[in-house]
Short mmCIF file of N, CA, C and O in Angstrom, two decimals:
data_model
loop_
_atom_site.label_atom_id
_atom_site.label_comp_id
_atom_site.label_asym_id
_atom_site.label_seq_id
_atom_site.Cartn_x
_atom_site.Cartn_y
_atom_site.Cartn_z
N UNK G 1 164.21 99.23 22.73
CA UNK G 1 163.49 98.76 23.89
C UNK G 1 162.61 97.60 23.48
O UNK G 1 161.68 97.74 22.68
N UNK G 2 162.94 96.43 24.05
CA UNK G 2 161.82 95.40 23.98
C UNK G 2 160.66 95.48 24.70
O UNK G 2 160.81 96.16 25.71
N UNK G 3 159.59 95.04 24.56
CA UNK G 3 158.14 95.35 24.72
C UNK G 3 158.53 94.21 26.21
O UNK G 3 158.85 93.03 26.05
N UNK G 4 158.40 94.86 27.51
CA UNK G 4 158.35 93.34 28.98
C UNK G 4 157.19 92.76 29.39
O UNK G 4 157.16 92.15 30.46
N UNK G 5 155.83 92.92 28.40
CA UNK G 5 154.47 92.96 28.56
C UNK G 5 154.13 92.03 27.22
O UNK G 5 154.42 92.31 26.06
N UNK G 6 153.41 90.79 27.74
CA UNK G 6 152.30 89.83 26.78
C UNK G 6 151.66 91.09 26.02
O UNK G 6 152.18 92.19 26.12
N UNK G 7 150.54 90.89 25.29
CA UNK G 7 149.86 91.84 24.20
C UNK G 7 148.53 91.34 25.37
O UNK G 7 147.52 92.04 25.33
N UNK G 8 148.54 90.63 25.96
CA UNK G 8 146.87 90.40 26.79
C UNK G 8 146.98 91.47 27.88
O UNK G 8 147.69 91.40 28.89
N UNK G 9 146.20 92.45 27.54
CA UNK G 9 145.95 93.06 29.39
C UNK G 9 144.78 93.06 29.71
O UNK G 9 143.73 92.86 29.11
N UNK G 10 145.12 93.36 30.95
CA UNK G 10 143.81 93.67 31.94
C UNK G 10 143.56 94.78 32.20
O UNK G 10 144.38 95.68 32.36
N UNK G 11 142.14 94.86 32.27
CA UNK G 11 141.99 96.59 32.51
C UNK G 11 141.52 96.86 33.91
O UNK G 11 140.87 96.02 34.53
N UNK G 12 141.88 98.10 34.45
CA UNK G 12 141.30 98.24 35.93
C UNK G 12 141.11 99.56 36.31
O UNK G 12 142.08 100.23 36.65
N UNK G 13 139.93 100.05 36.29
CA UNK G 13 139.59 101.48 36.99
C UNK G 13 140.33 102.09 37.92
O UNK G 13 141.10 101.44 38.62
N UNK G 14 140.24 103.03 38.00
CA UNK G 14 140.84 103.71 39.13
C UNK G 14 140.24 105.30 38.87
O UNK G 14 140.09 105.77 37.74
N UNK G 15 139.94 106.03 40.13
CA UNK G 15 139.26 107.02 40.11
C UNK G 15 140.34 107.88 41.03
O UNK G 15 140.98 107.59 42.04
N UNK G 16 140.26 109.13 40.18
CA UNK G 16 140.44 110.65 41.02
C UNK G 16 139.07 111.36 41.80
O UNK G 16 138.02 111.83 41.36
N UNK G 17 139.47 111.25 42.76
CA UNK G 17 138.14 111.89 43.43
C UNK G 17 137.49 113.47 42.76
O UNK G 17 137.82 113.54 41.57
N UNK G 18 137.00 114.22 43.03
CA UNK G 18 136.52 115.65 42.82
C UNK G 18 137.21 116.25 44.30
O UNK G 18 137.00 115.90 45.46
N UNK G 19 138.10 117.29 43.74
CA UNK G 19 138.60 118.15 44.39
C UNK G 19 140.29 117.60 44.67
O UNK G 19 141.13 118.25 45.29
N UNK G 20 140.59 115.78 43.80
CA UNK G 20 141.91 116.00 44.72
C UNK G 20 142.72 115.34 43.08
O UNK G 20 142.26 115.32 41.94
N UNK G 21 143.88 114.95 43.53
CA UNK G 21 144.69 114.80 41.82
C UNK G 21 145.55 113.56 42.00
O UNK G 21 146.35 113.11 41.18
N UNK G 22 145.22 113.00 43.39
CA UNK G 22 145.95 111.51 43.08
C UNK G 22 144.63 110.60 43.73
O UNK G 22 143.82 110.88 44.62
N UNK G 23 144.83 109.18 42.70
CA UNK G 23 143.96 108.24 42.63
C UNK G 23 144.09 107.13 44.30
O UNK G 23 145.28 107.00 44.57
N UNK G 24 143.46 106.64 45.02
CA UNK G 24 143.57 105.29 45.39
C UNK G 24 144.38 104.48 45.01
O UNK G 24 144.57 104.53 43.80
N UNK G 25 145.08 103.57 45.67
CA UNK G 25 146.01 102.29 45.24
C UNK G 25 145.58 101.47 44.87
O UNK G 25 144.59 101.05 45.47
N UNK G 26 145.96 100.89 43.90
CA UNK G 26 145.52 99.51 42.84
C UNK G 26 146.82 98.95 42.77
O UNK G 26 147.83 99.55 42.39
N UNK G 27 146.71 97.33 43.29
CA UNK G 27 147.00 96.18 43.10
C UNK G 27 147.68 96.23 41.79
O UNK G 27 147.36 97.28 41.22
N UNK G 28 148.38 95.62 41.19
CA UNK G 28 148.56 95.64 39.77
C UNK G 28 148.63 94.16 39.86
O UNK G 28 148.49 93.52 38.82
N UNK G 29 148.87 93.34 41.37
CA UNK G 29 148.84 91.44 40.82
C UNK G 29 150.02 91.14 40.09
O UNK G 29 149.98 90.32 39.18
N UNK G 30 150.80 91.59 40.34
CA UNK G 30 152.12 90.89 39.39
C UNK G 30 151.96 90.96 37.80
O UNK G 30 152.24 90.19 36.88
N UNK G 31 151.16 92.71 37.90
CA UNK G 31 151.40 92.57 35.88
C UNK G 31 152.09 94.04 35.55
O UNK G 31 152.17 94.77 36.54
N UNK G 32 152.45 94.42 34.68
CA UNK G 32 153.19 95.72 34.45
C UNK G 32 152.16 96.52 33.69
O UNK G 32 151.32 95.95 32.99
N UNK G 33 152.21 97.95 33.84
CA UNK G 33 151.69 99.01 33.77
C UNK G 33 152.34 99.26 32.33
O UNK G 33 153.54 99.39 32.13
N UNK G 34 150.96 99.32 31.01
CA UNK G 34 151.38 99.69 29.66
C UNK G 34 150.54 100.86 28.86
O UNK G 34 150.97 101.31 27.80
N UNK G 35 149.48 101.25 29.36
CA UNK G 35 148.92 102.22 29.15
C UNK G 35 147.58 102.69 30.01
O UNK G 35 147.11 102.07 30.96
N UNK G 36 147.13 103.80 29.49
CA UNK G 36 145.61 103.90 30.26
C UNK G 36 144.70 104.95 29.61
O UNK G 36 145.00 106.10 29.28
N UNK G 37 143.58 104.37 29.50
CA UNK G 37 142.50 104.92 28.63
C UNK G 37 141.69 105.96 29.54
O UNK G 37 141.13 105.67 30.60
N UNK G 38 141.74 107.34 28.86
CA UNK G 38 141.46 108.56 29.89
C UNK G 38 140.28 109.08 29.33
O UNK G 38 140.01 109.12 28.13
N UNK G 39 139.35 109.63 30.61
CA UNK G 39 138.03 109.51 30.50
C UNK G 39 138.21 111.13 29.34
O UNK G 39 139.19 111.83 29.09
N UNK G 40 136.60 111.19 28.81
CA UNK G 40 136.36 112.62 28.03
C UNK G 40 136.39 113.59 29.13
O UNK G 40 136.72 114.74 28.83
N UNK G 41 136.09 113.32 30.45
CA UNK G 41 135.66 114.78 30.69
C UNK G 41 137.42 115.51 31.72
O UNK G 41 137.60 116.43 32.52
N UNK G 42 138.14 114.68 31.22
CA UNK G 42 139.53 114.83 32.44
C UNK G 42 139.75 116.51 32.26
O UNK G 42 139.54 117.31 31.36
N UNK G 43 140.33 116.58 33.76
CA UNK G 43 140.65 118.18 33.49
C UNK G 43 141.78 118.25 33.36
O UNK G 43 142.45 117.61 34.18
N UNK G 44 142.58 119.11 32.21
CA UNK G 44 143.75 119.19 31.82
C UNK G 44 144.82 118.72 32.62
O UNK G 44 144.76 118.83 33.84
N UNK G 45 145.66 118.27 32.13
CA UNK G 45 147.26 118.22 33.38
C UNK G 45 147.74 116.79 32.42
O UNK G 45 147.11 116.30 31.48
N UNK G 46 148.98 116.38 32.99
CA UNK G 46 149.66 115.19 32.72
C UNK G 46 149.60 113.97 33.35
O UNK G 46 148.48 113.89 33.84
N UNK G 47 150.08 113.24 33.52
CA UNK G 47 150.42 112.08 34.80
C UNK G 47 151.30 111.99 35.40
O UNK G 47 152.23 112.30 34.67
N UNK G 48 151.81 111.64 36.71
CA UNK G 48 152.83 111.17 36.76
C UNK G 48 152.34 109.98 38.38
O UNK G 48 151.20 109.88 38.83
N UNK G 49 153.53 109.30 38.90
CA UNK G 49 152.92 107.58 39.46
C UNK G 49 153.69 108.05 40.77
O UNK G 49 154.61 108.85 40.92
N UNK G 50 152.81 107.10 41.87
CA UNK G 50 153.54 106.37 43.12
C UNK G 50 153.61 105.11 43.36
O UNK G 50 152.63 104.37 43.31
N UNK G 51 154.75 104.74 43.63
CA UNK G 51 154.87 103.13 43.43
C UNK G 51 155.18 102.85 44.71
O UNK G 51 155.96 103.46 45.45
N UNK G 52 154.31 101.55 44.99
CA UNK G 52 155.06 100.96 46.39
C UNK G 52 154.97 99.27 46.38
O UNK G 52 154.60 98.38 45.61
N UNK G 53 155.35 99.35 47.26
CA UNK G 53 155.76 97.81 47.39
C UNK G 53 155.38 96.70 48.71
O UNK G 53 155.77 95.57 49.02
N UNK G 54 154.51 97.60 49.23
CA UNK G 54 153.64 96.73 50.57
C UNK G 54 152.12 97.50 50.72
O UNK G 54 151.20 97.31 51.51
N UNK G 55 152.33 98.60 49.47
CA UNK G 55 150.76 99.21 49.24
C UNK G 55 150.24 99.84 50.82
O UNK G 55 149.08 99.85 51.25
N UNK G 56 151.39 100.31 51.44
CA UNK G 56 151.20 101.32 52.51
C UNK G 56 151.88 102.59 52.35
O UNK G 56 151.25 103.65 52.36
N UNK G 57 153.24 102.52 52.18
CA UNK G 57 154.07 103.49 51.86
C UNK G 57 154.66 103.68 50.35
O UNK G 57 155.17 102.74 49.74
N UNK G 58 154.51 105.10 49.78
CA UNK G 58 154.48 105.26 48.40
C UNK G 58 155.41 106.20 48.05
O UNK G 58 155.27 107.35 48.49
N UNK G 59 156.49 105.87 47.23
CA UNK G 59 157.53 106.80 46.49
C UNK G 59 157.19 107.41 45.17
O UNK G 59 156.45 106.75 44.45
N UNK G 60 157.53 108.35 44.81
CA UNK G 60 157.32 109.14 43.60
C UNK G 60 158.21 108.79 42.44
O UNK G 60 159.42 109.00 42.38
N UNK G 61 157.41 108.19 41.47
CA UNK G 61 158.63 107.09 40.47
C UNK G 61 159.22 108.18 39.35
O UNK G 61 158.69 109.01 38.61
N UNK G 62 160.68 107.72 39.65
CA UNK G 62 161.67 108.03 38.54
C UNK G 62 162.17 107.75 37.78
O UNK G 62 162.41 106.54 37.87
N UNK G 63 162.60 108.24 36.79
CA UNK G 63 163.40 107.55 35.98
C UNK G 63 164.46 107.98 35.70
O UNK G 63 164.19 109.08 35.21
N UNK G 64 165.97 107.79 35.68
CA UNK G 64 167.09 108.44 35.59
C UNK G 64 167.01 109.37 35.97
O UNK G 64 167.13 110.18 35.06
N UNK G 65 166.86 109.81 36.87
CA UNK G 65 166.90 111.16 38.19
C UNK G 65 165.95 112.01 37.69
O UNK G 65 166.04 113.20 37.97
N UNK G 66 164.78 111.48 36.80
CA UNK G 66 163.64 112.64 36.99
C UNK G 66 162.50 112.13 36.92
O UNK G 66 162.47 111.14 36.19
N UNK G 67 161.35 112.46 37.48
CA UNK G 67 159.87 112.12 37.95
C UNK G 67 159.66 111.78 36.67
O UNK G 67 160.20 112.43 35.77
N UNK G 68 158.74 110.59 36.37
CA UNK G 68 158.35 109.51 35.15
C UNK G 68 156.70 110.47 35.12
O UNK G 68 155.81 110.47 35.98
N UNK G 69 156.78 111.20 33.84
CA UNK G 69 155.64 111.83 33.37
C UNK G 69 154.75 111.36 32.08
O UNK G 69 155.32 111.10 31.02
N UNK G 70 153.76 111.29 32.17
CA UNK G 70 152.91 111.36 30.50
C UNK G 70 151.99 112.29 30.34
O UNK G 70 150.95 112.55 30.95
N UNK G 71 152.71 112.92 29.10
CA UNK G 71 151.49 113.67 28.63
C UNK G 71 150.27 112.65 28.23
O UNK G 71 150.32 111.44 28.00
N UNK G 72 148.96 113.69 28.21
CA UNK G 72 147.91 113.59 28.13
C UNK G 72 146.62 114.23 27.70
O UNK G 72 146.82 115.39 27.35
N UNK G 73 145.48 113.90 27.62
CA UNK G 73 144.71 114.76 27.20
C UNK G 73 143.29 113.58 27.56
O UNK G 73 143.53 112.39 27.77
N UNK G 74 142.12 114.04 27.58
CA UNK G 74 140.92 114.18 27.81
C UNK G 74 140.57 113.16 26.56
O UNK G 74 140.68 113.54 25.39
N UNK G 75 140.01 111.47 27.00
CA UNK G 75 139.18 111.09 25.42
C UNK G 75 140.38 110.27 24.83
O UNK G 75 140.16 109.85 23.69
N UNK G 76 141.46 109.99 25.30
CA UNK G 76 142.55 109.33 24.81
C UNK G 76 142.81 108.06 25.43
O UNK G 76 142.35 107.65 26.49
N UNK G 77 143.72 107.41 24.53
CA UNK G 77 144.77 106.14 25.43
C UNK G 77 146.14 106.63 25.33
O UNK G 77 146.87 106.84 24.36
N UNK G 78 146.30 106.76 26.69
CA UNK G 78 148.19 107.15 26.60
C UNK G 78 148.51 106.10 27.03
O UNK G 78 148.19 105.63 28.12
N UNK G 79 149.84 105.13 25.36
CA UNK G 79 150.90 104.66 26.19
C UNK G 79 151.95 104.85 27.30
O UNK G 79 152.37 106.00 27.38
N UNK G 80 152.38 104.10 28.03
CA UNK G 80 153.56 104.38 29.03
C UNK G 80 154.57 103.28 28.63
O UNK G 80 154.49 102.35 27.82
N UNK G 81 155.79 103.79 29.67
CA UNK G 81 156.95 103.10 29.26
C UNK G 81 156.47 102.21 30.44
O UNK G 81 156.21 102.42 31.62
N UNK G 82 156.47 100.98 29.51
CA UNK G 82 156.08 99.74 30.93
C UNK G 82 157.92 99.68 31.84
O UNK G 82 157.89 99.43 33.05
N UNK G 83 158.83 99.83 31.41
CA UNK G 83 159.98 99.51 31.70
C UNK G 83 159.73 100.39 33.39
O UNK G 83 159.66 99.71 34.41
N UNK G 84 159.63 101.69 33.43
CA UNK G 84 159.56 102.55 34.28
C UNK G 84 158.43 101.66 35.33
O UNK G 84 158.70 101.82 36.52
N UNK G 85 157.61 101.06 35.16
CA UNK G 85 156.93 100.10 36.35
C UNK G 85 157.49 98.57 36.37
O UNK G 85 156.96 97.73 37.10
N UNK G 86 158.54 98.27 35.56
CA UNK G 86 158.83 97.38 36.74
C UNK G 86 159.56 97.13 37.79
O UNK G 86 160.69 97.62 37.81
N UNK G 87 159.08 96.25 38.97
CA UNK G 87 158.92 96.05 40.04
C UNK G 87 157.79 96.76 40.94
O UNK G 87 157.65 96.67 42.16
N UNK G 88 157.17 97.36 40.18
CA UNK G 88 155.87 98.50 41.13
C UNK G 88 154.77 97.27 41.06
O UNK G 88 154.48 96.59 40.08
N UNK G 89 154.28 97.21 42.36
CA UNK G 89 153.21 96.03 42.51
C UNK G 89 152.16 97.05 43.32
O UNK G 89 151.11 96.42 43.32
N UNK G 90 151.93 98.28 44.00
CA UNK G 90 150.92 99.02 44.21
C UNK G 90 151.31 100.28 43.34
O UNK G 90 152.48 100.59 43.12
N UNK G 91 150.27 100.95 42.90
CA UNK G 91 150.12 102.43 41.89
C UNK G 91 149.60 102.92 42.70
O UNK G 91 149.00 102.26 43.54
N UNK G 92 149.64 104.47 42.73
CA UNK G 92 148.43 105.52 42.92
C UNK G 92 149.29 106.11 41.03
O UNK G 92 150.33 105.84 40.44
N UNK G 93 147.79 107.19 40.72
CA UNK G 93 147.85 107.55 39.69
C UNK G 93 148.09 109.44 40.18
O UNK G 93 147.76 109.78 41.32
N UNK G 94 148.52 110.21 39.43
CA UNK G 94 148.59 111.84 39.90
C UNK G 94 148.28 112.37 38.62
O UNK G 94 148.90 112.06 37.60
N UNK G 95 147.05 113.41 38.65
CA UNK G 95 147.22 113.99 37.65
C UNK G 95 147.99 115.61 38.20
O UNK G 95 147.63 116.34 39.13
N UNK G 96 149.00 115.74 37.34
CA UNK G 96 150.23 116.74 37.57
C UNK G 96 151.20 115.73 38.33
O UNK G 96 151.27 114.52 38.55
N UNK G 97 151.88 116.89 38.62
CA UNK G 97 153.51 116.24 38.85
C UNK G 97 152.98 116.36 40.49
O UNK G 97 151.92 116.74 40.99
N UNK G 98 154.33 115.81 41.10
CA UNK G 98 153.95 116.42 42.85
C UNK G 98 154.56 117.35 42.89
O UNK G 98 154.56 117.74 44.06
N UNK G 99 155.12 118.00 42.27
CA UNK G 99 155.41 119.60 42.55
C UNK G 99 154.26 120.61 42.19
O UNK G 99 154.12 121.65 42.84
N UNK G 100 153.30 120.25 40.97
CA UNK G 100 152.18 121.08 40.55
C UNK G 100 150.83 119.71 40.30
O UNK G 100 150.52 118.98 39.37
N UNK G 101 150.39 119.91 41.54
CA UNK G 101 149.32 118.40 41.45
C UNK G 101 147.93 119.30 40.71
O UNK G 101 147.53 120.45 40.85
N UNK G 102 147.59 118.44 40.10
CA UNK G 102 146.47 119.10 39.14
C UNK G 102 144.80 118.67 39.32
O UNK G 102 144.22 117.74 38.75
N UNK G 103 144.28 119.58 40.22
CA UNK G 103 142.79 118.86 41.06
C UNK G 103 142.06 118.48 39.76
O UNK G 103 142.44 118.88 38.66
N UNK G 104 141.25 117.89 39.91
CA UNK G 104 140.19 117.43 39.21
C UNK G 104 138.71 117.94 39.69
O UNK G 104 138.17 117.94 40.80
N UNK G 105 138.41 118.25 38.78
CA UNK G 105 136.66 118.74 38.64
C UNK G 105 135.49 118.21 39.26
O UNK G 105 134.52 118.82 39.72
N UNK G 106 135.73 117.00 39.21
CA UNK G 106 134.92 115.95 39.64
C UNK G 106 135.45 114.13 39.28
O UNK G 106 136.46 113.82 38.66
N UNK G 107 134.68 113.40 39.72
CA UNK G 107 135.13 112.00 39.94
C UNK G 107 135.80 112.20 38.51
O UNK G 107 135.22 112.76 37.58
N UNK G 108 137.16 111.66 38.42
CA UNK G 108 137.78 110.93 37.19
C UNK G 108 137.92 109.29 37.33
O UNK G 108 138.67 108.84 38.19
N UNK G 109 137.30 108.55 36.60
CA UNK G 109 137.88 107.35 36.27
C UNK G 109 138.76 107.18 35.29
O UNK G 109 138.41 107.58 34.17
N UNK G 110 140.26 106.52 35.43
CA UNK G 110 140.83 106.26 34.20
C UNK G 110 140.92 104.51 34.12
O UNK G 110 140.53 103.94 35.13
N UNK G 111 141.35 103.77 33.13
CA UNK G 111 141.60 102.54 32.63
C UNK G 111 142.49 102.39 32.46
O UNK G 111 143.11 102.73 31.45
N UNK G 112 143.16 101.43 34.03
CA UNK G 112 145.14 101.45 33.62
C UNK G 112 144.55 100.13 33.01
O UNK G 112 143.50 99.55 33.31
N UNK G 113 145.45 99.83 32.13
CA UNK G 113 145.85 98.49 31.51
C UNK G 113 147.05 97.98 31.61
O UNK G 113 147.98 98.63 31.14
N UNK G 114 147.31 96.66 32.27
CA UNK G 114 148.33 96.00 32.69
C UNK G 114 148.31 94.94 32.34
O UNK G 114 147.26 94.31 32.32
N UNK G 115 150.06 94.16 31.78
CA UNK G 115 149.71 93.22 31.49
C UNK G 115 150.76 92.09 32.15
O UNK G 115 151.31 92.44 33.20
N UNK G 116 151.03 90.95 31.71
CA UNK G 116 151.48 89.92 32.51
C UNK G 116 153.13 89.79 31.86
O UNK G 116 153.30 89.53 30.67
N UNK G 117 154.26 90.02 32.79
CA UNK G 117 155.70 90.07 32.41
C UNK G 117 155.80 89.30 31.31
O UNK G 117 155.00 88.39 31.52
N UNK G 118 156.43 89.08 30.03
CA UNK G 118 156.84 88.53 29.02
C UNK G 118 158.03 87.70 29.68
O UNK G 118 158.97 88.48 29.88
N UNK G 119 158.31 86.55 30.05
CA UNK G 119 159.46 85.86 30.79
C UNK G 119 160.20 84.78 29.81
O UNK G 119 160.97 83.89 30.20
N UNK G 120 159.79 85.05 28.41
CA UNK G 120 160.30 83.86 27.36
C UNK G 120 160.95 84.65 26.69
O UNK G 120 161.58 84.26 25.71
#
């Protein structure tokens, strides 16, 4: 797998509310999704994404016929497969899958980092 991401990203908050397990939509601006720096106090579970493409209506992203997951943990940076976001130009973030969505304790902020397509 070639890396489809410059080494420059941008970083951009995004919060899980208290009481629910998917984030608000964030813009990504035409850059691809390569990792995200997860707060200390996260409450257990994994990730997994909704991607859309007019940032109204949101599909549950796959990859070869199964929901695109990352493990995780509390206090970390988890890479992702940037390949699996491209073409996604709005995110929401989930902690758990959408079959087992995983509430959160209170406000989570995480740090997606995205960066700008490699086109050379």
């Amino acid at each position: 797998m070639t890396n489809p991401v410059q080494s420059l990203c941008e970083p951009t908050p995004v919060g899980i509310a208290n009481g629910a397990s998917l984030s608000a939509a964030v813009n990504l601006s035409g850059r691809i999704l390569c990792g995200i720096y997860m707060p200390a106090t996260w409450t257990a579970g994994g990730l997994s994404f909704q991607a859309s493409e007019d940032g109204l209506t949101f599909y549950d992203v796959h990859v070869e016929g199964a929901e695109y997951t990352v493990s995780t943990a509390a206090g970390i940076y988890a890479a992702v497969n940037s390949d699996a976001f491209l073409g996604v130009r709005h995110i929401k973030v989930r902690s758990g899958t959408s079959a087992v969505p995983v509430v959160q304790g209170a406000l989570r902020t995480l740090l997606l980092m995205a960066g700008v397509p490699d086109v050379g």
